[in-house]
Amino acid sequence: CHQTKHTHTHRPTHRAATHRSNNPTMAKSGKLELLTPDNCAVIFIDHQPAMTAGVQSADRQSLFNNTMVLAKAAKVFGVPTVLTTVESESFSGYMWPQLLDVFPEHKPIERTSMNSWDDKAFVEAVKKTGRKKLVIAALWTEVCLTFPTLDALAEGFEVYAVVDASAGTTTQAHDAAISRITQAGAVQLTAQQFLLEMQRDWANKTHYGEVMDIVKAHGGAYGQSVEYAITIVHKQPASREKAEKK
């Protein structure tokens, strides 16, 4: 008799819990929550000439384009951004000028440590953004992405590793590093995914033109398809013609 009552008491509770977990109106949180301009920060670590020269896991032109997609998306949507470099004058060289041009008001935080999370000024800048979701791209993946990611995760941040705006000294090194941080709790995404996650709805025209400009400049085949649709389908002036008028 006691067991029957006990079972009867808990069944409604279980059904209620199941109903709540499947309720589409519930607010999402943590890694189930989509990235927005208001809930994340973007971090660029060591996109510098000597670091780029050591990259073997990815085509370096594609790496450049993907990094620029990420940077311009962060700029267009007003996402807080942190830039950092390592040993610029003794080894690595200055951060890519094209990346600095996107953020002329930012001065990269210079470090000596391979692990940016060991640098007090860097950690303070990250925490100053007030964001718990950190979108990180870095060279090289096996060091400059992995080390701060693990430390940030340990401190309760969510880390979203931009796998195609990061690269390693070998394919094996890059893949092993991504596997390691993923197992530790980081989330993988691409630069284009970030851009489109910021835009979200094509009916939102606030930054539509700027998003299309990013895609056409750095999106490869996708950008060519956009140019085709604009000129052939919608009979709008070509990007070249618009540039000439300016």
Short mmCIF file of C-alpha atoms in Angstrom, two decimals:
data_model
loop_
_atom_site.label_atom_id
_atom_site.label_comp_id
_atom_site.label_asym_id
_atom_site.label_seq_id
_atom_site.Cartn_x
_atom_site.Cartn_y
_atom_site.Cartn_z
CA CYS A 1 0.00 0.00 0.00
CA HIS A 2 2.82 2.38 0.88
CA GLN A 3 4.57 1.65 -2.44
CA THR A 4 1.39 2.35 -4.39
CA LYS A 5 0.97 5.74 -2.77
CA HIS A 6 4.62 6.55 -3.31
CA THR A 7 4.42 5.73 -7.01
CA HIS A 8 1.18 7.65 -7.44
CA THR A 9 2.69 10.70 -5.77
CA HIS A 10 5.64 10.89 -8.14
CA ARG A 11 3.97 10.24 -11.47
CA PRO A 12 2.37 13.69 -11.87
CA THR A 13 5.69 15.31 -10.97
CA HIS A 14 7.48 13.33 -13.66
CA ARG A 15 4.85 14.21 -16.27
CA ALA A 16 5.08 17.89 -15.36
CA ALA A 17 8.86 17.85 -15.70
CA THR A 18 8.62 16.17 -19.08
CA HIS A 19 6.07 18.71 -20.25
CA ARG A 20 8.25 21.61 -19.17
CA SER A 21 11.36 20.27 -20.91
CA ASN A 22 9.48 20.04 -24.22
CA ASN A 23 7.82 23.43 -23.95
CA PRO A 24 9.01 25.50 -26.94
CA THR A 25 8.12 28.74 -25.16
CA MET A 26 10.66 28.16 -22.39
CA ALA A 27 13.61 30.53 -22.39
CA LYS A 28 16.77 28.81 -23.57
CA SER A 29 19.99 29.22 -21.67
CA GLY A 30 23.61 28.15 -21.82
CA LYS A 31 24.79 26.44 -24.99
CA LEU A 32 21.21 25.92 -26.23
CA GLU A 33 20.82 29.69 -26.53
CA LEU A 34 21.67 31.14 -29.91
CA LEU A 35 24.41 33.74 -30.07
CA THR A 36 23.21 37.33 -30.38
CA PRO A 37 24.96 40.70 -30.49
CA ASP A 38 23.86 41.17 -26.89
CA ASN A 39 25.12 37.97 -25.27
CA CYS A 40 28.63 37.33 -26.60
CA ALA A 41 32.08 38.81 -27.08
CA VAL A 42 34.57 38.07 -29.87
CA ILE A 43 38.27 37.53 -29.23
CA PHE A 44 41.11 37.50 -31.75
CA ILE A 45 44.35 35.96 -30.52
CA ASP A 46 47.68 36.24 -32.35
CA HIS A 47 46.62 36.77 -35.95
CA GLN A 48 50.15 37.90 -36.78
CA PRO A 49 52.51 37.34 -39.75
CA ALA A 50 54.92 34.84 -38.18
CA MET A 51 52.04 32.86 -36.69
CA THR A 52 50.34 32.80 -40.09
CA ALA A 53 53.53 31.58 -41.72
CA GLY A 54 53.53 28.56 -39.42
CA VAL A 55 50.01 27.51 -40.37
CA GLN A 56 49.79 24.22 -42.24
CA SER A 57 46.33 22.95 -41.26
CA ALA A 58 44.38 25.29 -43.53
CA ASP A 59 44.68 27.27 -46.72
CA ARG A 60 45.98 30.62 -45.49
CA GLN A 61 43.89 32.70 -47.87
CA SER A 62 40.76 30.93 -46.66
CA LEU A 63 41.93 31.48 -43.09
CA PHE A 64 42.30 35.18 -43.83
CA ASN A 65 38.86 35.45 -45.43
CA ASN A 66 37.16 33.60 -42.58
CA THR A 67 38.86 35.78 -39.99
CA MET A 68 37.72 38.90 -41.82
CA VAL A 69 34.14 37.59 -41.95
CA LEU A 70 34.25 37.12 -38.18
CA ALA A 71 35.81 40.53 -37.57
CA LYS A 72 33.46 42.46 -39.83
CA ALA A 73 30.44 40.64 -38.43
CA ALA A 74 31.47 41.61 -34.90
CA LYS A 75 31.99 45.20 -36.02
CA VAL A 76 28.71 45.53 -37.94
CA PHE A 77 26.61 44.09 -35.11
CA GLY A 78 28.42 45.96 -32.34
CA VAL A 79 29.71 42.88 -30.54
CA PRO A 80 32.36 43.67 -27.88
CA THR A 81 35.74 42.64 -29.22
CA VAL A 82 39.15 41.98 -27.68
CA LEU A 83 42.39 41.83 -29.69
CA THR A 84 45.65 40.43 -28.35
CA THR A 85 49.12 39.71 -29.73
CA VAL A 86 52.23 37.91 -28.53
CA GLU A 87 55.87 39.06 -28.82
CA SER A 88 55.11 41.34 -31.75
CA GLU A 89 58.52 42.96 -32.06
CA SER A 90 60.71 39.99 -31.11
CA PHE A 91 59.07 37.28 -33.23
CA SER A 92 55.46 37.43 -34.40
CA GLY A 93 55.11 40.80 -36.09
CA TYR A 94 52.16 43.15 -35.73
CA MET A 95 48.55 41.99 -36.01
CA TRP A 96 47.24 41.80 -39.56
CA PRO A 97 46.70 45.38 -40.76
CA GLN A 98 43.37 44.44 -42.36
CA LEU A 99 42.14 43.21 -38.98
CA LEU A 100 43.32 46.37 -37.26
CA ASP A 101 41.55 48.45 -39.92
CA VAL A 102 38.25 46.87 -38.89
CA PHE A 103 38.86 47.99 -35.29
CA PRO A 104 40.88 51.23 -35.54
CA GLU A 105 39.85 52.19 -31.99
CA HIS A 106 41.33 48.98 -30.53
CA LYS A 107 44.91 48.58 -29.41
CA PRO A 108 45.87 44.90 -29.20
CA ILE A 109 46.88 43.74 -25.74
CA GLU A 110 50.55 42.75 -26.02
CA ARG A 111 51.67 39.62 -24.15
CA THR A 112 54.70 37.46 -23.50
CA SER A 113 52.71 34.41 -22.40
CA MET A 114 51.58 31.81 -24.91
CA ASN A 115 48.41 31.46 -22.80
CA SER A 116 46.53 34.74 -23.02
CA TRP A 117 44.57 33.79 -19.89
CA ASP A 118 47.84 34.14 -17.95
CA ASP A 119 47.89 37.83 -18.87
CA LYS A 120 46.09 40.00 -16.33
CA ALA A 121 45.28 42.82 -18.77
CA PHE A 122 43.74 40.37 -21.23
CA VAL A 123 41.54 38.68 -18.63
CA GLU A 124 40.42 42.08 -17.32
CA ALA A 125 39.48 43.17 -20.86
CA VAL A 126 37.47 39.98 -21.39
CA LYS A 127 35.63 40.33 -18.10
CA LYS A 128 35.01 44.02 -18.77
CA THR A 129 32.82 43.06 -21.75
CA GLY A 130 30.34 41.59 -19.28
CA ARG A 131 29.71 38.62 -21.57
CA LYS A 132 29.86 34.96 -20.57
CA LYS A 133 29.84 33.60 -24.12
CA LEU A 134 33.28 34.00 -25.66
CA VAL A 135 33.70 33.52 -29.41
CA ILE A 136 37.41 32.90 -29.93
CA ALA A 137 39.65 32.63 -32.98
CA ALA A 138 43.39 32.12 -32.59
CA LEU A 139 46.70 31.13 -34.13
CA TRP A 140 47.79 28.51 -33.36
CA THR A 141 44.92 26.23 -32.43
CA GLU A 142 46.99 23.82 -30.35
CA VAL A 143 48.35 26.57 -28.08
CA CYS A 144 46.82 30.01 -28.36
CA LEU A 145 43.26 28.73 -28.72
CA THR A 146 43.44 25.68 -26.48
CA PHE A 147 45.13 27.15 -23.41
CA PRO A 148 42.82 30.15 -22.80
CA THR A 149 39.77 28.10 -23.75
CA LEU A 150 40.43 25.55 -21.04
CA ASP A 151 41.07 28.27 -18.46
CA ALA A 152 37.96 30.24 -19.47
CA LEU A 153 35.82 27.12 -19.26
CA ALA A 154 37.22 26.44 -15.80
CA GLU A 155 36.08 29.91 -14.71
CA GLY A 156 32.52 29.35 -15.91
CA PHE A 157 32.62 31.00 -19.35
CA GLU A 158 31.12 29.39 -22.43
CA VAL A 159 33.64 29.19 -25.27
CA TYR A 160 32.71 29.05 -28.95
CA ALA A 161 35.80 28.16 -30.99
CA VAL A 162 35.77 29.51 -34.55
CA VAL A 163 37.43 26.55 -36.20
CA ASP A 164 37.95 28.09 -39.65
CA ALA A 165 39.36 31.39 -38.32
CA SER A 166 41.85 29.39 -36.26
CA ALA A 167 44.59 27.11 -37.54
CA GLY A 168 47.49 24.99 -36.38
CA THR A 169 50.99 23.98 -37.41
CA THR A 170 49.67 20.67 -38.78
CA THR A 171 46.26 19.25 -39.52
CA GLN A 172 46.79 16.70 -36.77
CA ALA A 173 47.68 19.43 -34.27
CA HIS A 174 44.60 21.47 -35.17
CA ASP A 175 42.24 18.50 -35.08
CA ALA A 176 43.61 17.17 -31.79
CA ALA A 177 43.30 20.61 -30.19
CA ILE A 178 39.70 21.07 -31.37
CA SER A 179 38.85 17.58 -30.10
CA ARG A 180 40.44 18.36 -26.72
CA ILE A 181 38.56 21.62 -26.12
CA THR A 182 35.30 20.16 -27.43
CA GLN A 183 35.55 17.29 -24.97
CA ALA A 184 36.19 19.88 -22.26
CA GLY A 185 32.97 21.71 -23.14
CA ALA A 186 33.77 24.22 -25.89
CA VAL A 187 31.44 24.59 -28.89
CA GLN A 188 32.64 24.59 -32.48
CA LEU A 189 31.34 27.04 -35.06
CA THR A 190 32.46 28.73 -38.27
CA ALA A 191 32.85 32.38 -39.15
CA GLN A 192 29.96 32.28 -41.62
CA GLN A 193 27.77 30.60 -39.04
CA PHE A 194 28.53 33.44 -36.65
CA LEU A 195 27.69 36.06 -39.28
CA LEU A 196 24.35 34.44 -40.12
CA GLU A 197 23.53 33.84 -36.47
CA MET A 198 23.94 37.57 -35.88
CA GLN A 199 21.67 38.41 -38.85
CA ARG A 200 19.16 35.63 -38.04
CA ASP A 201 16.21 37.02 -40.03
CA TRP A 202 16.42 38.30 -43.60
CA ALA A 203 13.40 40.49 -42.91
CA ASN A 204 15.64 42.51 -40.58
CA LYS A 205 17.13 45.12 -42.90
CA THR A 206 19.13 47.06 -40.28
CA HIS A 207 22.45 45.50 -41.30
CA TYR A 208 21.34 43.58 -44.39
CA GLY A 209 23.45 45.59 -46.83
CA GLU A 210 26.55 45.32 -44.67
CA VAL A 211 26.10 41.58 -44.26
CA MET A 212 25.82 41.18 -48.03
CA ASP A 213 28.99 43.25 -48.48
CA ILE A 214 30.86 40.92 -46.11
CA VAL A 215 29.62 37.85 -47.93
CA LYS A 216 30.53 39.25 -51.36
CA ALA A 217 34.00 40.29 -50.22
CA HIS A 218 34.97 37.18 -48.28
CA GLY A 219 32.32 34.50 -48.82
CA GLY A 220 33.77 32.75 -51.85
CA ALA A 221 31.13 30.84 -53.83
CA TYR A 222 28.39 32.10 -51.52
CA GLY A 223 29.45 35.66 -52.28
CA GLN A 224 29.38 34.99 -56.01
CA SER A 225 25.87 33.57 -55.70
CA VAL A 226 24.76 36.71 -53.89
CA GLU A 227 26.24 38.90 -56.62
CA TYR A 228 24.45 36.85 -59.25
CA ALA A 229 21.10 37.14 -57.46
CA ILE A 230 21.49 40.88 -56.99
CA THR A 231 22.39 41.64 -60.60
CA ILE A 232 20.58 38.99 -62.65
CA VAL A 233 17.52 38.18 -60.55
CA HIS A 234 16.85 41.52 -58.86
CA LYS A 235 18.33 43.71 -61.64
CA GLN A 236 20.33 45.81 -59.19
CA PRO A 237 23.67 47.49 -60.02
CA ALA A 238 26.75 45.29 -59.71
CA SER A 239 29.01 45.79 -56.70
CA ARG A 240 31.68 47.15 -59.05
CA GLU A 241 29.31 49.84 -60.35
CA LYS A 242 28.38 50.89 -56.82
CA ALA A 243 32.05 51.20 -55.90
CA GLU A 244 32.76 53.35 -58.96
CA LYS A 245 29.96 55.78 -58.03
CA LYS A 246 31.54 56.32 -54.60
#
